[in-house]
């Protein structure tokens, strides 16, 4: 459910948070547009939320002795490579002159052996700019067994030092992947930490009253939004645990829970598919609907439906090739 909420925020963030990517005159929402744009900037919290959930989820698998770096890579690559090959093929053969973002001259699908090879392994985002944190995720998969073994105080100290050091590296060479790894790792570490201290948190006490749950949720998230307004994106890692725990208050049952749960089950394909709808292939359609609400609804709906369709095809393909190997 948390992953579903995060991908919902991601689509809102990418639709509106970058004015230079939005065609001029695309939206006619008047005075609300500026407020929605500001809110979409805050929606970047989806990135640390994904890392936070990964840290917590890896810890669960490790506790059950079901975690190895190889097993997690297999799960990730079985989806990632499928969608990379799918969209790269469409891009090269059908949209070979498509720009990176609307109004820019930088072409996405230029044939380059190095970018193609690195992109296939998730180590380059040339052919899908919004897949940039796949590389960080891959590094965290390998680092997790070490992170999991560290004691709590040492883990937090190393995380804090790494986060601060990332600013120095960004000034020296802002293109290094290790910059982003060190910058975003605190949210992943907090997920690991929460699992370690999970028995000391009893969120069910607040869930006993639906009114109280909703009230606490709004108070917490309004506070986090105001903190972000004053301090900027550098605070996102550190408010993420609070935001996630507040979501646990209200995403326990109900209609929204079912919606976000369905999104969460296909969050990875939704992440990999949506840029091709709103940026690369169908941006004229998505941004040509007149209003933010209409565009967002269509983007979410199309991304979700395509994710279900392509996931069905992907899983059927895996079963087929698995059968072929057994027969051979």
CSV table of C-alpha atoms in Angstrom, one decimal:
chain,number,residue,atom,x,y,z
A,1,UNK,CA,0.0,0.0,0.0
A,2,UNK,CA,2.9,2.4,0.8
A,3,UNK,CA,4.5,1.6,-2.5
A,4,UNK,CA,1.2,2.3,-4.3
A,5,UNK,CA,0.9,5.6,-2.6
A,6,UNK,CA,4.5,6.4,-3.5
A,7,UNK,CA,4.0,5.7,-7.2
A,8,UNK,CA,0.9,7.8,-7.1
A,9,UNK,CA,3.0,10.7,-5.8
A,10,UNK,CA,5.7,10.0,-8.5
A,11,UNK,CA,3.3,10.4,-11.3
A,12,UNK,CA,2.0,13.6,-9.9
A,13,UNK,CA,5.5,14.9,-9.4
A,14,UNK,CA,6.6,14.1,-12.9
A,15,UNK,CA,3.5,15.5,-14.5
A,16,UNK,CA,3.7,19.0,-12.9
A,17,UNK,CA,6.9,19.7,-10.9
A,18,UNK,CA,9.1,20.6,-13.9
A,19,UNK,CA,7.6,23.7,-15.7
A,20,UNK,CA,10.3,23.5,-18.4
A,21,UNK,CA,8.8,20.1,-19.4
A,22,UNK,CA,5.2,21.3,-19.6
A,23,UNK,CA,4.2,22.7,-23.0
A,24,UNK,CA,3.2,26.3,-22.8
A,25,UNK,CA,-0.5,26.9,-22.1
A,26,UNK,CA,-1.0,23.2,-21.4
A,27,UNK,CA,-3.0,23.8,-18.1
A,28,UNK,CA,-5.8,26.2,-17.5
A,29,UNK,CA,-6.2,25.8,-13.8
A,30,UNK,CA,-5.7,29.4,-12.9
A,31,UNK,CA,-4.8,30.4,-9.4
A,32,UNK,CA,-4.7,26.7,-8.3
A,33,UNK,CA,-1.9,25.9,-10.8
A,34,UNK,CA,0.9,27.5,-8.7
A,35,UNK,CA,-0.3,25.7,-5.5
A,36,UNK,CA,-0.5,22.4,-7.4
A,37,UNK,CA,3.0,22.9,-8.8
A,38,UNK,CA,4.4,23.5,-5.3
A,39,UNK,CA,2.6,20.4,-4.0
A,40,UNK,CA,4.0,18.4,-6.9
A,41,UNK,CA,7.5,19.4,-5.9
A,42,UNK,CA,6.9,18.0,-2.4
A,43,UNK,CA,5.8,14.8,-4.0
A,44,UNK,CA,9.4,14.0,-4.7
A,45,UNK,CA,9.3,12.4,-1.3
A,46,UNK,CA,8.2,9.3,-3.3
A,47,UNK,CA,11.9,8.6,-3.9
A,48,UNK,CA,12.9,8.2,-0.2
A,49,UNK,CA,9.7,6.4,0.5
A,50,UNK,CA,10.6,3.7,-2.1
A,51,UNK,CA,14.1,3.4,-0.5
A,52,UNK,CA,12.6,3.3,3.0
A,53,UNK,CA,10.2,0.5,2.1
A,54,UNK,CA,13.1,-1.4,0.4
A,55,UNK,CA,15.2,-1.2,3.6
A,56,UNK,CA,12.3,-2.5,5.7
A,57,UNK,CA,11.3,-5.2,3.1
A,58,UNK,CA,14.9,-6.4,2.7
A,59,UNK,CA,15.1,-6.7,6.5
A,60,UNK,CA,12.0,-8.9,6.6
A,61,UNK,CA,13.4,-11.2,3.9
A,62,UNK,CA,16.7,-11.4,5.7
A,63,UNK,CA,15.0,-12.3,9.0
A,64,UNK,CA,13.2,-15.1,7.2
A,65,UNK,CA,16.5,-16.2,5.6
A,66,UNK,CA,15.0,-15.5,2.1
A,67,UNK,CA,17.4,-12.7,1.2
A,68,UNK,CA,20.5,-12.9,-1.0
A,69,UNK,CA,21.8,-10.2,-3.3
A,70,UNK,CA,21.5,-12.6,-6.2
A,71,UNK,CA,17.9,-13.4,-5.5
A,72,UNK,CA,16.9,-9.7,-5.2
A,73,UNK,CA,18.7,-8.9,-8.5
A,74,UNK,CA,16.9,-11.7,-10.2
A,75,UNK,CA,13.5,-10.3,-9.1
A,76,UNK,CA,14.5,-6.8,-10.1
A,77,UNK,CA,16.1,-7.6,-13.4
A,78,UNK,CA,13.3,-10.0,-14.5
A,79,UNK,CA,11.1,-6.8,-14.7
A,80,UNK,CA,13.6,-4.1,-15.4
A,81,UNK,CA,15.2,-5.8,-18.4
A,82,UNK,CA,11.8,-6.6,-19.9
A,83,UNK,CA,10.7,-3.0,-19.9
A,84,UNK,CA,14.0,-1.7,-20.9
A,85,UNK,CA,14.0,-3.9,-24.1
A,86,UNK,CA,10.4,-3.1,-24.7
A,87,UNK,CA,10.7,0.7,-24.7
A,88,UNK,CA,14.2,0.9,-26.2
A,89,UNK,CA,13.0,-1.2,-29.1
A,90,UNK,CA,9.9,1.0,-29.7
A,91,UNK,CA,12.1,4.1,-29.3
A,92,UNK,CA,14.8,3.1,-31.8
A,93,UNK,CA,12.4,1.9,-34.4
A,94,UNK,CA,9.4,4.2,-34.1
A,95,UNK,CA,10.4,7.3,-32.1
A,96,UNK,CA,14.1,7.6,-33.1
A,97,UNK,CA,13.9,11.5,-33.2
A,98,UNK,CA,12.1,11.9,-29.8
A,99,UNK,CA,13.6,14.6,-27.6
A,100,UNK,CA,14.4,13.9,-23.9
A,101,UNK,CA,11.7,16.3,-22.7
A,102,UNK,CA,9.2,18.5,-24.6
A,103,UNK,CA,10.8,21.5,-26.2
A,104,UNK,CA,14.4,20.3,-25.9
A,105,UNK,CA,16.8,19.3,-28.7
A,106,UNK,CA,18.5,16.4,-26.8
A,107,UNK,CA,17.4,13.2,-28.5
A,108,UNK,CA,16.6,10.2,-26.3
A,109,UNK,CA,17.0,7.2,-28.7
A,110,UNK,CA,20.4,7.8,-30.2
A,111,UNK,CA,22.2,4.5,-30.8
A,112,UNK,CA,25.2,4.1,-28.5
A,113,UNK,CA,26.6,0.7,-27.6
A,114,UNK,CA,27.9,1.9,-24.2
A,115,UNK,CA,24.6,3.5,-23.1
A,116,UNK,CA,22.6,0.6,-24.4
A,117,UNK,CA,24.8,-2.0,-22.5
A,118,UNK,CA,24.8,0.1,-19.3
A,119,UNK,CA,21.1,0.9,-19.6
A,120,UNK,CA,20.3,-2.8,-20.0
A,121,UNK,CA,21.9,-3.4,-16.6
A,122,UNK,CA,20.3,-0.4,-14.9
A,123,UNK,CA,23.5,1.5,-14.6
A,124,UNK,CA,22.6,4.3,-17.1
A,125,UNK,CA,19.4,6.2,-17.6
A,126,UNK,CA,20.0,7.7,-21.0
A,127,UNK,CA,17.0,5.9,-22.5
A,128,UNK,CA,14.7,6.5,-19.6
A,129,UNK,CA,15.7,9.6,-17.5
A,130,UNK,CA,13.3,8.8,-14.7
A,131,UNK,CA,15.0,5.4,-14.1
A,132,UNK,CA,18.0,7.1,-12.5
A,133,UNK,CA,17.6,5.6,-9.1
A,134,UNK,CA,17.7,2.0,-10.4
A,135,UNK,CA,21.5,2.2,-10.1
A,136,UNK,CA,21.2,3.3,-6.5
A,137,UNK,CA,18.8,0.4,-5.8
A,138,UNK,CA,21.2,-2.1,-7.3
A,139,UNK,CA,24.1,-0.8,-5.1
A,140,UNK,CA,21.9,-1.0,-2.0
A,141,UNK,CA,21.0,-4.6,-2.9
A,142,UNK,CA,24.7,-5.5,-2.7
A,143,UNK,CA,25.4,-3.4,0.4
A,144,UNK,CA,22.4,-4.5,2.4
A,145,UNK,CA,24.0,-7.7,4.0
A,146,UNK,CA,26.8,-5.4,5.4
A,147,UNK,CA,24.3,-2.7,6.5
A,148,UNK,CA,22.1,-5.3,8.2
A,149,UNK,CA,25.1,-6.6,10.3
A,150,UNK,CA,25.9,-3.2,11.8
A,151,UNK,CA,24.8,-2.2,15.3
A,152,UNK,CA,22.2,0.6,15.5
A,153,UNK,CA,24.3,3.5,16.7
A,154,UNK,CA,27.2,2.8,14.3
A,155,UNK,CA,24.7,2.4,11.4
A,156,UNK,CA,23.1,5.9,12.1
A,157,UNK,CA,26.5,7.5,12.4
A,158,UNK,CA,27.8,6.1,9.2
A,159,UNK,CA,24.6,7.1,7.4
A,160,UNK,CA,24.8,10.7,8.7
A,161,UNK,CA,28.5,11.0,7.7
A,162,UNK,CA,27.8,9.6,4.3
A,163,UNK,CA,24.9,12.0,3.7
A,164,UNK,CA,27.0,15.0,4.7
A,165,UNK,CA,29.9,13.8,2.5
A,166,UNK,CA,27.6,13.6,-0.5
A,167,UNK,CA,27.4,17.4,-0.6
A,168,UNK,CA,31.2,17.6,-0.9
A,169,UNK,CA,31.2,15.0,-3.7
A,170,UNK,CA,28.5,16.9,-5.6
A,171,UNK,CA,30.6,20.0,-5.6
A,172,UNK,CA,33.6,18.0,-6.9
A,173,UNK,CA,31.8,15.9,-9.6
A,174,UNK,CA,28.0,16.1,-9.7
A,175,UNK,CA,27.7,13.3,-12.2
A,176,UNK,CA,29.0,10.5,-10.0
A,177,UNK,CA,26.5,7.9,-9.0
A,178,UNK,CA,28.0,7.6,-5.5
A,179,UNK,CA,26.8,11.1,-4.8
A,180,UNK,CA,23.2,10.0,-5.2
A,181,UNK,CA,23.8,6.8,-3.3
A,182,UNK,CA,25.2,8.7,-0.3
A,183,UNK,CA,22.5,11.4,-0.6
A,184,UNK,CA,19.5,9.1,-0.6
A,185,UNK,CA,20.8,6.2,1.6
A,186,UNK,CA,19.5,7.6,4.9
A,187,UNK,CA,15.9,6.8,3.9
A,188,UNK,CA,17.0,3.2,3.2
A,189,UNK,CA,18.9,3.0,6.5
A,190,UNK,CA,15.8,4.3,8.4
A,191,UNK,CA,13.8,1.5,6.9
A,192,UNK,CA,16.4,-1.0,8.3
A,193,UNK,CA,16.4,0.8,11.6
A,194,UNK,CA,12.6,0.8,11.9
A,195,UNK,CA,12.6,-3.0,11.4
A,196,UNK,CA,15.1,-3.3,14.2
A,197,UNK,CA,13.0,-1.3,16.6
A,198,UNK,CA,9.6,-2.3,15.3
A,199,UNK,CA,8.5,-3.9,18.6
A,200,UNK,CA,8.7,-0.6,20.4
A,201,UNK,CA,6.2,1.1,18.1
A,202,UNK,CA,2.5,0.3,18.6
A,203,UNK,CA,0.6,2.1,15.9
A,204,UNK,CA,-2.6,0.1,16.5
A,205,UNK,CA,-3.3,2.4,19.5
A,206,UNK,CA,-4.1,5.3,17.2
A,207,UNK,CA,-5.8,3.1,14.7
A,208,UNK,CA,-8.6,2.4,17.2
A,209,UNK,CA,-10.2,5.7,16.3
A,210,UNK,CA,-10.7,6.4,12.6
A,211,UNK,CA,-11.3,10.1,13.3
A,212,UNK,CA,-8.1,10.4,15.4
A,213,UNK,CA,-6.1,8.5,12.8
A,214,UNK,CA,-7.2,10.9,10.0
A,215,UNK,CA,-6.6,13.9,12.3
A,216,UNK,CA,-3.1,12.8,13.3
A,217,UNK,CA,-2.3,12.0,9.6
A,218,UNK,CA,-3.2,15.5,8.4
A,219,UNK,CA,-1.4,17.3,11.3
A,220,UNK,CA,1.8,15.3,10.7
A,221,UNK,CA,1.8,15.7,6.9
A,222,UNK,CA,0.9,19.4,7.1
A,223,UNK,CA,3.8,19.8,9.4
A,224,UNK,CA,6.2,17.8,7.2
A,225,UNK,CA,5.1,19.9,4.2
A,226,UNK,CA,5.8,23.1,6.0
A,227,UNK,CA,9.2,21.9,7.1
A,228,UNK,CA,10.0,21.0,3.4
A,229,UNK,CA,8.8,24.5,2.3
A,230,UNK,CA,11.3,26.1,4.7
A,231,UNK,CA,14.3,23.6,4.3
A,232,UNK,CA,13.9,22.2,0.8
A,233,UNK,CA,14.6,18.7,-0.6
A,234,UNK,CA,17.5,18.0,1.7
A,235,UNK,CA,15.0,17.3,4.5
A,236,UNK,CA,13.0,14.6,2.6
A,237,UNK,CA,15.1,11.7,3.8
A,238,UNK,CA,14.5,12.6,7.4
A,239,UNK,CA,10.8,13.3,7.3
A,240,UNK,CA,10.1,10.1,5.3
A,241,UNK,CA,9.8,7.7,8.4
A,242,UNK,CA,7.3,10.1,9.9
A,243,UNK,CA,5.3,10.3,6.7
A,244,UNK,CA,5.3,6.5,6.2
A,245,UNK,CA,4.2,5.8,9.8
A,246,UNK,CA,1.4,8.4,9.4
A,247,UNK,CA,0.3,6.6,6.3
A,248,UNK,CA,0.0,3.4,8.3
A,249,UNK,CA,-2.7,5.1,10.3
A,250,UNK,CA,-5.0,5.7,7.4
A,251,UNK,CA,-4.1,3.0,4.9
A,252,UNK,CA,-5.2,0.1,7.0
A,253,UNK,CA,-8.7,-0.4,5.4
A,254,UNK,CA,-11.1,1.2,3.1
A,255,UNK,CA,-11.5,2.0,-0.6
A,256,UNK,CA,-8.2,4.0,-0.9
A,257,UNK,CA,-6.4,1.1,0.7
A,258,UNK,CA,-7.6,-1.2,-2.1
A,259,UNK,CA,-6.6,1.3,-4.8
A,260,UNK,CA,-3.1,1.9,-3.4
A,261,UNK,CA,-2.6,-1.9,-2.8
A,262,UNK,CA,-3.3,-2.6,-6.5
A,263,UNK,CA,-0.9,0.2,-7.5
A,264,UNK,CA,1.7,-1.2,-5.2
A,265,UNK,CA,1.7,-4.6,-6.8
A,266,UNK,CA,2.7,-3.0,-10.2
A,267,UNK,CA,4.7,-0.1,-8.8
A,268,UNK,CA,7.9,-1.1,-10.6
A,269,UNK,CA,6.3,-1.3,-14.1
A,270,UNK,CA,4.3,1.9,-13.4
A,271,UNK,CA,7.6,3.6,-12.5
A,272,UNK,CA,9.3,2.4,-15.7
A,273,UNK,CA,6.3,3.0,-18.0
A,274,UNK,CA,5.0,6.4,-17.1
A,275,UNK,CA,7.8,8.6,-18.5
A,276,UNK,CA,7.1,7.2,-22.0
A,277,UNK,CA,3.5,8.4,-21.7
A,278,UNK,CA,4.1,11.9,-20.2
A,279,UNK,CA,7.5,12.8,-21.7
A,280,UNK,CA,8.6,10.8,-24.7
A,281,UNK,CA,5.8,9.2,-26.9
A,282,UNK,CA,2.4,10.6,-25.9
A,283,UNK,CA,3.2,13.9,-24.2
A,284,UNK,CA,1.0,15.9,-26.6
A,285,UNK,CA,-2.0,13.8,-25.6
A,286,UNK,CA,-1.3,13.8,-21.9
A,287,UNK,CA,-0.7,17.5,-21.7
A,288,UNK,CA,-3.4,18.4,-24.2
A,289,UNK,CA,-6.4,17.7,-22.0
A,290,UNK,CA,-6.7,21.2,-20.6
A,291,UNK,CA,-6.5,20.7,-16.8
A,292,UNK,CA,-4.2,19.1,-14.2
A,293,UNK,CA,-6.9,16.8,-12.9
A,294,UNK,CA,-7.8,15.4,-16.3
A,295,UNK,CA,-4.1,14.9,-17.3
A,296,UNK,CA,-3.2,13.3,-14.0
A,297,UNK,CA,-6.3,11.0,-14.1
A,298,UNK,CA,-5.4,9.9,-17.7
A,299,UNK,CA,-1.7,9.4,-16.9
A,300,UNK,CA,-2.5,7.3,-13.8
A,301,UNK,CA,-5.2,5.2,-15.6
A,302,UNK,CA,-3.1,4.6,-18.7
A,303,UNK,CA,0.0,3.8,-16.8
A,304,UNK,CA,-1.9,1.3,-14.5
A,305,UNK,CA,-3.7,-0.4,-17.3
A,306,UNK,CA,-0.5,-0.8,-19.4
A,307,UNK,CA,1.3,-2.1,-16.4
A,308,UNK,CA,-1.3,-4.8,-15.9
A,309,UNK,CA,-1.2,-5.7,-19.6
A,310,UNK,CA,2.6,-5.9,-19.9
A,311,UNK,CA,3.0,-7.7,-16.5
A,312,UNK,CA,0.6,-10.4,-17.8
A,313,UNK,CA,2.7,-10.7,-21.0
A,314,UNK,CA,6.0,-10.7,-19.0
A,315,UNK,CA,4.8,-13.4,-16.6
A,316,UNK,CA,3.5,-15.5,-19.4
A,317,UNK,CA,6.9,-15.2,-21.1
A,318,UNK,CA,8.8,-16.2,-18.0
A,319,UNK,CA,6.6,-19.3,-17.6
A,320,UNK,CA,7.1,-20.2,-21.3
A,321,UNK,CA,10.8,-19.8,-21.3
A,322,UNK,CA,11.0,-21.7,-18.0
A,323,UNK,CA,9.1,-24.5,-19.6
A,324,UNK,CA,11.4,-24.5,-22.6
A,325,UNK,CA,14.5,-24.8,-20.4
A,326,UNK,CA,13.0,-27.7,-18.5
A,327,UNK,CA,12.1,-29.5,-21.8
A,328,UNK,CA,15.6,-28.9,-23.2
